[in-house]
Amino acid sequence: MARLSIRLLGPLQIKLAGEPADDFESDKVRALLAYLAVEADRPHRRDVLAALLWPDWPDRAARKNLRNALSNLRQAIGDRTSSGDRHATPPFLLITRDTIQFNAASNHWLDVRAFTAAVEAEPPAVPHLEEALALYRGSFLEGFFLRDSAPFDDWSLLVRERLQRQALAALRQLAGHYESRGDYEQARAFAWRQVELEPWREEAHQQLMRLLALSGQRGAALAQYETCQRVLAEELGVEPAEETTELYEQIRDGRLEPLPDAPAAAELAERKARTVGPCPYRGLGSFREVDAPFFFGREDFTARLAEAVGEKPLVVVVVGSSGCGKSSTVFAGLLPRLRDEGGWVIASLRPGGRPFHALAAAVLPLLEPAMGETDRLIEARKLAHALREGEIPLYDAIQRALEKHPAGTRLLFVLDQFEELYTLCPEPELRRRFLDGLLAAVEAASEERVAPVALLLTLRADFMGHALAHRPFADALQDGSLMMGPMSRDELRRAIEKPAEAQGAAFEAGLVERLLDDVGEAPGNLPLLEFALTLLWEEQDDGWLTHAGYEEIGRVEGALARYADEVYADLDEGEREAARRIFVQLVRPGEGTEDTRRVATRAELGDEHWELVQHLADRRLVVTGQDATGTETVEVVHEALIQRWGQLRAWMDADRTFRTWQERLRAALRGWETSDRDEGALLRGAPLARAEGWLAERGDELSEPERHFIRASVELRERRQVERER
């Protein structure tokens, strides 16, 4: 039985029965084998693999390419003979109609798996670490790239960085081990290799300086400091840390003494566990009013916003790209300022798919502050119906609310994420009524029929065209739009440094500059920065936020995707498939705009998946809650997850056709339900035929109301067919 040997640490090498396997038609086939071998812990959907290797191809063509590549791969590794008979026993590949998986029980050897097993062996031992480093002959897939397959290159980069971190950690441990035994020559060899692998790794330079000095090579140790200083300046634009400079001075002055044996693990663990206060960063979540003490960087814009809402009754719209901080500025910047001024009654809401319900739920606590939760839900439904049908004008409800709050002279309605009115509310007439009701309240206020009212909206810039499509609303927006651009470098610096200072923590020298360089000027990177800072806080060392911790989390660009990948990897096989279904239901495919997040209900996802939803919420990837009707809901924590997590993008690319159709089906379903299930609102013709196809193919991903709607349409068609035949 031929043995398959795969080396991925260093240049790619594939051997079968000891001889190079050269029958691969292309690098795509080699890439397919590398990916399957490394990710052998689970089966991979064919559509995901096709999107990984041929991301810019149409779905059908990409899947065809995958079939051809799979056929060549099986031939090249001896998984079948030229006649198609299975050759390897057990086979290297486990193939079904929908999935492909590398068989971990097959007769093969993979250096990545052997390396990982050695460095993660428990308890850790020097022989295991040395065995691992003997396998590490270079970076993962060194020199191997697929220029037209960005998702594959992104994956290989993540694996490369993870394996290099493990190699560096092993080198540092071994250098420390041999140093503690006084074997400085052996320790230096491991320290030198650290510097070669990552020249800007300051800890490695420190270790090497100390070992050179302890070996009697004082001049070489001092020269190593100069090398460290030059590399840090050229690569990172920073000066050596204070502890590096102090070590240099000790060596220069002849004050360096051999270190004692390795520090006690308990002492190190205790030092690592010490923190200076709760995390002041918000991850992917927006800053709330309670987070105002830690909100910095948007002081100038907040002042402009406060001036705008303090004028005559008007509509103020904060317009900006996704992730530029619109919601945070309103809630953590503006609202605390208005409350300090006094005289303001504030109600906030997100429109969602039922804007009148959301409006009623925001107004009702002002009308009846002491009402219980159950009664409030019931009354909110009644008030929503009255507002929608015009039985109670919004300005009348506002007037009554202000009467309940004698100290309030003005009312501010904050409608956050106003684009939900267009992404989640499918009925144009309902949107028009809602907008007209808001404008009528403002108009009444301007005529002094009720106390002054201000409307404050946050709106994604790519939905401004939707808002301008309704002429009365467009007229109201003319003088009230404040455009929010990306934060300047100085503003970002305050957002990074000031929250940590407020909690008594500090950044290592040069780390803030690295963060600023990595985050760049793109407005959508702000959530990534906050998320990276949140993870970095968890890596703090006795109140210090360090370069080492920053590397550990994957830096700004990789922190979110790496974290999401880790959460996903911790799931078992069944949970991973369920997670895929959950996440694609939380994304609304863009049609002329980018994909946006979608609020899904527990009924849509199924009770059997809700425990997993709650687990994902605990891991901060989704947020659960209740809508105005008391229905349990879930949504992704931030749209940055949609844009930056490669796994979710791959799922959406693979499922885009289905999800686009499903959203249209839901719009038709809502029309049928609002018409009291009139037969005229059922599907027919080509739309019904398409729905039947999706029901047969992916019926388990449709909710029961959606399946019932399709079945009712089929029953109507069959009934009418029988009637025609009669």
XYZ file of C-alpha atoms in Angstrom:
726
model
C 0.000 0.000 0.000
C 1.634 3.253 -1.204
C 2.339 5.892 1.443
C 1.564 9.524 0.665
C 4.022 12.040 2.124
C 3.125 15.738 2.171
C 5.563 18.474 3.247
C 4.053 21.945 3.583
C 6.575 23.527 5.986
C 8.932 25.049 3.449
C 8.539 24.484 -0.310
C 5.615 22.216 -1.174
C 6.659 18.568 -1.620
C 4.340 15.656 -2.383
C 5.660 12.112 -2.630
C 3.922 8.812 -3.273
C 5.745 5.607 -2.310
C 8.889 7.688 -1.779
C 8.882 9.193 -5.279
C 7.825 12.753 -6.195
C 4.233 12.900 -7.361
C 4.403 14.952 -10.572
C 1.072 14.145 -12.206
C -0.676 17.280 -10.980
C -2.203 19.295 -13.805
C -1.995 22.642 -11.991
C -1.203 24.449 -8.761
C -4.958 24.506 -8.068
C -4.873 20.715 -7.696
C -1.884 20.937 -5.338
C -3.657 23.685 -3.391
C -6.755 21.498 -3.091
C -4.674 18.679 -1.607
C -2.875 21.034 0.788
C -6.126 22.529 2.049
C -7.874 19.170 2.487
C -4.845 17.641 4.246
C -4.461 20.498 6.745
C -8.199 20.814 7.366
C -8.775 17.066 7.574
C -10.825 17.275 10.770
C -14.074 17.833 8.887
C -15.751 17.332 5.496
C -15.841 20.346 3.203
C -18.792 21.311 1.052
C -18.041 21.294 -2.651
C -19.465 24.771 -3.149
C -17.152 26.139 -0.435
C -14.088 24.484 -2.001
C -15.053 25.805 -5.426
C -15.395 29.341 -4.034
C -12.049 28.957 -2.236
C -10.083 28.136 -5.394
C -12.124 29.837 -8.115
C -13.696 32.811 -6.312
C -14.249 34.911 -9.439
C -15.880 32.177 -11.514
C -19.655 31.614 -11.818
C -20.895 28.938 -9.406
C -21.537 26.320 -12.108
C -18.160 26.816 -13.765
C -16.323 26.802 -10.422
C -17.964 23.520 -9.419
C -17.017 22.024 -12.782
C -13.407 23.116 -12.243
C -13.514 21.453 -8.833
C -14.751 18.176 -10.335
C -11.906 18.203 -12.862
C -9.340 19.065 -10.190
C -10.659 16.319 -7.922
C -10.392 13.776 -10.720
C -6.772 14.766 -11.399
C -5.938 14.787 -7.691
C -7.215 11.258 -7.194
C -5.190 10.099 -10.178
C -2.029 11.868 -8.991
C -2.058 10.449 -5.444
C -3.120 6.958 -6.467
C -6.599 7.172 -5.007
C -7.849 5.426 -8.134
C -6.319 3.746 -11.166
C -6.611 5.082 -14.677
C -9.685 2.909 -15.136
C -11.359 4.617 -12.196
C -11.100 1.721 -9.747
C -10.169 2.589 -6.185
C -6.495 1.951 -5.573
C -5.514 3.199 -2.102
C -6.950 1.230 0.818
C -8.151 2.946 2.867
C -8.653 5.813 0.411
C -6.929 9.162 0.873
C -10.131 11.048 0.087
C -13.636 10.513 1.448
C -16.006 11.789 -1.217
C -19.770 12.228 -1.218
C -22.071 14.058 -3.568
C -21.886 17.207 -1.422
C -18.584 17.005 0.483
C -14.911 16.082 0.247
C -12.666 15.200 3.208
C -9.088 14.026 3.537
C -9.050 10.665 5.294
C -6.990 11.060 8.475
C -6.914 7.215 8.778
C -5.256 6.724 5.384
C -1.607 5.735 4.926
C -0.024 9.180 4.821
C 2.355 11.520 6.627
C 1.821 15.289 6.933
C 4.563 17.422 8.424
C 2.101 20.076 9.642
C 0.198 17.524 11.714
C 3.404 16.052 13.134
C 4.709 19.548 13.961
C 1.487 20.597 15.678
C 1.300 17.381 17.687
C 4.867 17.881 18.891
C 4.521 21.530 19.971
C 1.144 20.879 21.644
C 2.222 17.708 23.447
C 1.220 17.585 27.116
C 3.158 17.897 29.253
C 5.516 19.990 27.106
C 8.989 18.454 26.883
C 12.280 19.494 25.315
C 12.487 16.410 23.007
C 9.036 17.197 21.595
C 9.930 20.831 20.922
C 13.204 19.856 19.254
C 11.356 17.286 17.145
C 8.890 19.971 16.057
C 11.618 22.425 15.080
C 13.388 19.746 13.046
C 10.210 19.582 10.960
C 9.968 23.350 10.566
C 12.122 23.749 7.441
C 10.561 27.023 6.370
C 7.299 28.935 6.441
C 4.067 27.179 5.500
C 3.766 26.758 1.695
C 6.863 28.882 1.199
C 6.840 30.461 -2.269
C 3.464 28.929 -3.194
C 0.696 31.391 -4.153
C -2.483 31.362 -6.218
C -2.698 34.873 -7.579
C -6.306 34.507 -8.737
C -7.530 32.799 -5.538
C -7.436 35.389 -2.769
C -9.488 33.253 -0.311
C -6.932 30.425 -0.559
C -4.024 32.811 -0.069
C -5.825 34.358 2.925
C -6.237 30.899 4.426
C -2.605 29.941 3.815
C -1.465 33.227 5.382
C -3.472 32.511 8.540
C -2.018 29.001 8.792
C 1.483 30.329 8.066
C 1.252 32.912 10.848
C -0.173 30.391 13.335
C 2.569 27.859 12.674
C 5.286 30.513 12.808
C 3.988 31.722 16.186
C 4.184 28.153 17.465
C 7.710 27.757 16.101
C 8.831 31.029 17.685
C 7.320 30.031 21.019
C 9.119 26.675 20.872
C 12.424 28.372 20.039
C 12.045 30.764 22.947
C 11.225 27.921 25.344
C 14.234 25.911 24.223
C 16.558 28.914 24.438
C 15.298 29.549 27.973
C 15.693 25.879 28.892
C 19.328 25.665 27.796
C 20.098 29.071 29.316
C 18.805 27.880 32.698
C 21.200 24.889 32.420
C 24.124 27.145 31.554
C 24.415 25.735 28.017
C 24.672 29.180 26.422
C 25.950 27.914 23.067
C 22.901 25.722 22.487
C 20.613 28.458 23.801
C 22.169 30.989 21.379
C 21.431 28.724 18.432
C 17.712 28.790 19.232
C 17.749 32.531 19.917
C 19.513 33.216 16.590
C 16.853 31.214 14.776
C 14.135 33.343 16.376
C 15.775 36.499 15.053
C 16.130 34.954 11.593
C 12.450 33.963 11.526
C 11.167 37.340 12.699
C 13.856 40.056 12.720
C 11.579 42.618 14.373
C 10.807 40.333 17.332
C 12.262 42.417 20.143
C 12.018 39.657 22.761
C 14.299 37.497 20.598
C 16.896 40.272 20.378
C 16.750 40.662 24.167
C 17.274 36.950 24.677
C 20.167 36.867 22.209
C 21.831 39.947 23.764
C 21.702 38.356 27.196
C 23.061 35.000 25.960
C 25.928 36.651 24.090
C 26.854 38.648 27.197
C 26.650 35.592 29.460
C 28.911 33.751 27.000
C 31.553 36.441 27.400
C 30.827 38.064 24.028
C 30.079 41.521 25.423
C 30.945 43.369 22.192
C 28.667 41.115 20.139
C 25.850 41.677 22.650
C 26.195 45.464 22.360
C 26.278 45.186 18.557
C 23.109 43.101 18.698
C 21.349 45.987 20.450
C 22.340 48.283 17.583
C 20.997 45.713 15.108
C 17.741 45.543 17.066
C 17.510 49.349 17.120
C 18.030 49.579 13.356
C 15.554 46.819 12.471
C 12.826 48.247 14.694
C 13.301 51.691 13.160
C 13.269 50.403 9.571
C 10.500 47.809 9.920
C 8.225 49.319 12.555
C 9.321 52.918 12.893
C 9.771 52.535 16.671
C 12.559 52.708 19.223
C 13.539 49.725 21.390
C 11.413 49.227 24.489
C 12.605 50.519 27.843
C 13.484 47.036 29.069
C 15.662 46.418 25.978
C 17.534 49.658 26.560
C 17.930 48.810 30.245
C 19.384 45.405 29.312
C 21.804 47.152 26.944
C 22.939 49.476 29.744
C 23.433 46.533 32.117
C 25.635 44.793 29.530
C 27.527 48.003 28.741
C 28.178 48.694 32.416
C 29.072 45.079 33.254
C 26.094 44.695 35.583
C 24.449 41.658 33.926
C 24.185 38.597 36.137
C 23.029 35.108 35.137
C 19.316 34.599 35.528
C 18.057 32.140 38.145
C 16.364 28.984 36.996
C 13.093 29.444 35.146
C 10.633 31.629 37.124
C 7.945 29.821 38.987
C 4.961 29.161 36.736
C 2.574 30.195 39.497
C 4.222 33.618 39.768
C 3.998 34.159 36.024
C 0.363 33.068 35.943
C -0.464 35.403 38.823
C 1.211 38.337 37.076
C -0.627 37.545 33.830
C -3.946 37.376 35.637
C -3.605 40.810 37.245
C -5.663 43.450 35.477
C -6.148 47.137 36.105
C -9.885 47.287 35.467
C -12.610 46.117 33.093
C -11.982 46.398 29.375
C -12.752 49.938 28.155
C -13.093 48.899 24.508
C -16.320 47.683 22.901
C -15.164 45.040 20.449
C -17.640 44.973 17.565
C -20.433 46.497 19.625
C -21.317 50.174 19.469
C -20.522 52.378 22.448
C -23.587 52.938 24.654
C -24.416 55.761 27.031
C -22.905 53.809 29.910
C -19.626 53.657 27.930
C -19.342 57.454 27.652
C -16.303 57.641 30.032
C -14.337 55.556 27.513
C -15.549 57.194 24.297
C -12.884 59.396 22.707
C -11.962 60.751 19.299
C -15.255 62.218 18.047
C -15.414 65.292 20.299
C -15.531 67.800 17.410
C -18.247 65.938 15.530
C -20.264 65.517 18.738
C -20.179 69.293 19.261
C -21.476 69.870 15.714
C -24.202 67.293 16.266
C -25.304 68.856 19.556
C -25.547 72.245 17.853
C -27.661 70.760 15.048
C -30.246 69.052 17.262
C -30.422 72.143 19.492
C -31.858 74.271 16.706
C -35.487 74.553 15.616
C -37.515 71.350 15.033
C -35.761 69.537 12.231
C -34.524 66.246 10.887
C -30.818 65.588 11.414
C -29.224 62.673 9.599
C -25.755 61.391 10.446
C -24.579 59.852 7.171
C -21.461 57.715 6.951
C -20.084 54.409 5.801
C -20.604 51.226 7.748
C -18.269 51.071 10.729
C -17.326 54.751 10.922
C -18.860 55.140 14.408
C -22.246 56.788 13.779
C -24.151 54.944 16.505
C -21.334 55.258 19.041
C -21.085 59.003 18.502
C -24.814 59.460 19.028
C -25.193 57.252 22.097
C -21.863 57.701 23.903
C -21.075 61.196 22.663
C -24.289 63.182 22.082
C -26.882 61.715 24.474
C -24.808 62.067 27.687
C -24.133 65.669 26.677
C -27.847 66.398 26.153
C -28.782 64.792 29.455
C -26.221 66.989 31.202
C -27.850 70.046 29.626
C -31.288 68.981 30.915
C -34.695 69.561 29.385
C -34.489 66.691 26.906
C -36.786 63.662 26.780
C -35.089 60.999 24.648
C -36.522 57.952 22.915
C -34.444 55.648 20.720
C -35.274 52.809 18.364
C -34.176 50.852 15.325
C -36.862 50.621 12.596
C -36.413 46.907 11.900
C -38.975 45.086 9.795
C -41.927 46.503 11.790
C -41.174 50.212 12.143
C -44.485 51.148 13.782
C -44.026 48.451 16.414
C -40.517 49.757 17.082
C -41.866 53.304 17.332
C -44.647 52.271 19.717
C -42.198 50.317 21.892
C -40.012 53.442 22.163
C -42.886 55.833 22.971
C -44.813 53.649 25.422
C -42.245 53.780 28.290
C -42.544 57.577 28.124
C -46.341 57.365 28.310
C -46.533 54.682 30.998
C -43.196 54.450 32.846
C -44.493 52.063 35.529
C -46.168 49.568 33.173
C -45.097 45.921 33.485
C -43.304 44.122 30.681
C -46.236 41.912 29.642
C -48.733 44.777 29.659
C -46.280 46.895 27.720
C -46.039 44.303 24.939
C -49.825 44.170 24.641
C -50.223 47.932 24.666
C -47.357 48.374 22.201
C -49.230 46.280 19.646
C -52.333 48.434 20.105
C -50.373 51.675 19.862
C -48.497 50.436 16.785
C -51.800 49.718 15.026
C -53.166 53.136 15.990
C -50.037 54.934 14.743
C -49.982 52.954 11.509
C -53.648 53.584 10.736
C -53.474 57.243 11.718
C -55.924 56.815 14.591
C -53.388 58.496 16.896
C -51.049 61.005 15.213
C -47.475 60.679 16.415
C -47.364 64.291 17.568
C -50.329 63.633 19.893
C -48.445 60.734 21.484
C -45.405 62.997 21.833
C -47.439 65.695 23.534
C -48.844 63.200 26.031
C -45.346 61.841 26.688
C -44.006 65.312 27.451
C -46.894 65.928 29.821
C -45.697 62.880 31.782
C -42.248 64.515 32.054
C -42.750 68.106 33.220
C -39.013 68.758 33.304
C -38.747 67.935 29.617
C -39.098 70.791 27.146
C -37.965 68.968 23.999
C -38.205 65.441 22.714
C -35.496 63.750 20.675
C -36.284 60.682 18.622
C -33.127 58.727 17.764
C -33.706 56.322 14.888
C -30.488 54.320 14.763
C -29.491 52.275 11.699
C -32.241 53.853 9.656
C -31.241 51.782 6.620
C -33.174 48.916 8.243
C -36.336 50.643 6.993
C -35.195 49.697 3.499
C -33.441 46.392 4.139
C -35.895 44.809 6.577
C -39.255 46.430 5.792
C -40.383 45.070 2.415
C -43.613 47.056 1.958
C -43.194 50.432 0.183
C -46.578 51.645 1.426
C -45.668 50.877 5.031
C -42.372 52.745 4.639
C -44.215 55.741 3.164
C -46.694 55.847 6.041
C -43.904 55.652 8.572
C -41.902 58.450 6.967
C -44.978 60.647 6.588
C -45.863 60.097 10.260
C -42.392 61.215 11.346
C -42.485 64.272 9.086
C -45.970 65.229 10.324
C -44.685 65.265 13.893
C -41.810 67.545 12.925
C -44.143 69.815 10.952
C -46.522 70.048 13.903
C -43.636 71.012 16.138
C -42.487 73.705 13.715
C -45.985 75.179 13.799
C -45.806 75.170 17.621
C -48.802 72.878 17.877
C -46.822 70.676 20.271
C -43.541 70.966 22.134
C -40.407 70.988 19.908
C -39.399 67.665 18.411
C -36.101 66.669 16.819
C -35.530 63.565 14.743
C -31.997 62.197 14.639
C -31.249 59.416 12.175
C -28.091 57.426 11.549
C -27.927 56.208 7.967
C -25.373 54.256 5.975
C -24.103 56.342 3.091
C -24.957 53.728 0.459
C -28.649 53.996 1.435
C -28.893 57.740 1.005
C -30.433 57.225 -2.449
C -33.241 55.171 -0.922
C -34.002 57.942 1.563
C -34.055 60.613 -1.149
C -36.528 58.603 -3.249
C -39.438 59.857 -1.093
C -39.702 63.536 -2.042
C -41.137 64.926 1.234
C -38.425 63.126 3.159
C -35.764 64.291 0.690
C -36.866 67.903 1.234
C -36.543 67.473 5.009
C -33.018 66.101 4.608
C -31.683 68.989 2.548
C -30.373 71.087 5.417
C -30.038 68.436 8.090
C -27.421 65.996 6.832
C -24.088 65.750 8.632
C -21.541 63.673 6.758
C -19.282 61.593 9.001
C -15.952 60.742 7.443
C -13.227 58.437 8.756
C -11.427 59.485 11.925
C -8.165 61.361 11.553
C -4.930 59.855 12.847
C -5.045 62.124 15.910
C -8.663 61.155 16.617
C -7.777 57.475 16.317
C -4.840 57.986 18.655
C -7.188 59.389 21.315
C -9.611 56.484 20.769
C -6.733 54.049 21.363
C -4.819 55.678 24.198
C -7.395 57.488 26.332
C -9.591 54.492 27.308
C -6.529 52.560 28.461
C -5.279 55.567 30.426
C -8.685 55.846 32.109
C -8.224 52.286 33.394
C -4.618 52.746 34.443
C -3.098 50.725 31.591
C -0.435 51.742 29.070
C 0.929 50.697 25.684
C 4.475 49.546 25.050
C 6.578 52.073 23.182
C 5.737 52.087 19.479
C 2.641 49.903 19.749
C 0.147 52.735 19.232
C 1.977 53.755 16.052
C 1.779 50.161 14.804
C -1.952 50.109 15.481
C -2.435 53.392 13.644
C -0.418 52.187 10.665
C -2.322 48.904 10.522
C -5.799 50.428 10.804
C -5.110 52.864 7.958
C -7.655 55.430 6.810
C -10.521 53.214 5.639
C -13.658 54.089 7.665
C -14.796 50.477 7.858
C -11.662 49.546 9.805
C -12.793 51.246 13.028
C -14.748 48.182 14.302
C -11.713 46.032 13.494
C -9.537 48.345 15.564
C -11.936 48.218 18.529
C -12.134 44.438 18.274
C -8.347 44.114 18.132
C -8.028 46.401 21.166
C -10.561 44.279 23.047
C -8.567 41.109 22.370
C -5.322 42.930 23.129
C -6.742 43.955 26.521
C -7.228 40.277 27.343
C -3.516 39.728 26.592
C -2.336 42.558 28.838
C 0.626 41.864 31.101
C 0.263 43.567 34.471
C -1.368 46.638 32.916
C 0.900 46.698 29.857
C -0.462 46.258 26.344
C 2.447 44.711 24.502
C 3.818 44.067 21.025
C 3.877 40.362 21.831
C 0.204 40.409 22.744
C -0.586 42.294 19.548
C 1.155 39.654 17.463
C -0.642 36.935 19.401
C -4.104 38.234 18.438
C -3.205 38.535 14.746
C -2.941 42.368 14.603
C -5.826 44.577 13.428
C -6.517 42.955 10.075
C -6.420 39.357 11.227
C -7.933 39.604 14.722
C -11.613 39.365 13.775
C -11.296 36.653 11.133
C -8.916 34.657 13.310
C -11.211 34.906 16.317
C -14.271 33.893 14.288
C -12.317 30.996 12.778
C -11.300 29.855 16.265
C -14.897 29.941 17.501
C -16.009 28.017 14.425
C -13.195 25.478 14.743
C -14.219 24.735 18.342
C -17.616 23.476 17.150
C -18.208 19.838 16.336
C -19.111 18.726 12.809
C -22.875 18.999 13.276
C -22.600 22.391 14.936
C -20.457 23.724 12.101
C -23.102 22.914 9.519
C -25.768 24.444 11.776
C -23.576 27.545 12.246
C -23.308 27.932 8.473
C -27.086 27.883 8.152
C -27.478 30.358 10.993
C -24.967 32.870 9.662
C -26.230 32.919 6.070
C -29.707 33.661 7.446
C -28.269 36.665 9.289
C -27.043 38.277 6.062
C -29.280 40.029 3.549
C -27.718 39.767 0.068
C -27.047 43.188 -1.385
C -28.712 44.160 -4.630
C -26.831 47.232 -5.779
C -25.402 47.656 -2.262
C -23.084 45.656 -0.020
C -24.487 42.748 1.950
C -26.094 43.899 5.205
C -26.990 42.221 8.457
C -30.466 40.858 8.906
C -32.438 40.271 12.102
C -33.706 36.671 12.175
C -36.295 35.251 14.553
C -36.054 32.104 16.610
C -38.889 30.592 14.574
C -36.964 31.137 11.328
C -33.824 29.450 12.618
C -35.608 26.708 14.546
C -35.698 25.847 18.240
C -33.163 23.091 17.637
C -30.546 25.717 16.696
C -31.237 28.216 19.462
C -28.793 26.711 21.944
C -26.040 27.150 19.335
C -27.241 30.732 18.731
C -26.845 31.436 22.442
C -23.354 29.907 22.382
C -22.379 32.167 19.473
C -23.792 35.106 21.434
C -21.645 34.137 24.420
C -18.627 34.179 22.084
C -19.601 37.698 20.874
C -20.234 36.836 17.222
C -24.011 37.421 17.357
C -26.409 39.418 19.514
C -29.729 38.053 20.727
C -32.707 40.085 21.881
C -36.438 40.651 21.496
C -38.310 42.818 19.029
C -41.233 45.076 19.870
C -43.635 42.113 19.793
C -41.591 40.060 22.268
C -40.252 37.707 19.578
C -36.751 36.372 20.225
C -34.279 37.621 17.605
C -30.627 37.330 16.631
C -28.269 39.299 14.377
C -24.530 39.422 13.693
C -22.708 41.644 16.159
C -21.463 44.005 13.434
C -21.431 44.206 9.647
C -17.635 44.093 9.824
C -18.067 40.364 10.419
C -19.904 40.090 7.085
C -17.210 41.987 5.225
C -14.083 40.630 6.949
C -14.707 37.007 7.879
C -13.609 34.984 4.884
C -15.607 31.919 5.925
C -18.861 33.877 6.018
C -18.083 35.559 2.690
C -17.471 32.131 1.166
C -20.766 30.844 2.534
C -22.616 33.855 1.147
C -20.932 33.569 -2.248
C -21.977 29.937 -2.400
C -25.537 30.592 -1.155
C -26.178 33.996 -2.737
C -28.645 32.737 -5.342
C -30.636 30.820 -2.747
C -30.636 33.625 -0.177
C -31.647 36.271 -2.746
C -34.559 34.084 -3.795
C -35.479 33.370 -0.164
C -35.725 37.089 0.677
C -38.082 37.575 -2.277
C -40.094 34.591 -1.098
C -40.411 36.173 2.351
C -41.671 39.401 0.802
C -44.337 37.449 -1.115
C -45.208 35.518 2.061
C -45.740 38.746 4.000
C -47.978 40.035 1.217
C -50.054 36.858 1.411
C -50.373 37.114 5.188
C -51.334 40.814 5.172
C -54.015 40.074 2.566
C -55.603 37.550 4.957
C -54.197 34.737 2.803
C -55.979 35.768 -0.347
C -55.438 33.159 -3.071
C -54.487 35.942 -5.452
C -51.310 36.535 -3.446
C -50.074 32.944 -3.806
C -47.238 31.967 -6.150
C -47.955 30.817 -9.662
C -46.193 30.174 -12.955
C -42.410 30.410 -13.114
C -41.998 31.763 -9.537
C -43.893 28.741 -8.212
C -41.831 26.316 -10.304
C -38.658 27.866 -8.956
C -39.981 27.691 -5.393
C -40.764 23.988 -5.833
C -37.175 23.416 -6.936
C -35.729 25.156 -3.903
C -38.210 23.378 -1.616
C -36.994 20.027 -2.905
C -33.321 20.979 -2.761
C -33.114 22.994 0.466
C -36.435 22.670 2.176
C -34.796 22.074 5.549
C -33.399 25.632 5.393
C -36.863 27.162 4.940
C -39.081 28.052 7.888
C -42.380 26.261 8.342
C -44.407 29.350 7.205
C -42.269 29.514 4.049
C -42.786 25.824 3.299
C -46.504 26.165 3.997
C -46.741 29.143 1.615
C -45.156 27.133 -1.203
C -47.368 24.093 -0.508
C -50.481 26.280 -0.477
C -49.462 27.679 -3.859
C -48.958 24.150 -5.235
C -52.348 23.045 -3.892
C -54.059 26.006 -5.569
C -52.391 25.195 -8.905
C -53.417 21.531 -8.688
C -56.968 22.395 -7.659
C -57.366 24.732 -10.595
C -55.876 22.128 -12.923
C -58.516 19.616 -11.773
C -61.220 22.226 -12.277
C -60.020 22.914 -15.830
C -59.966 19.204 -16.621
C -63.516 18.840 -15.373
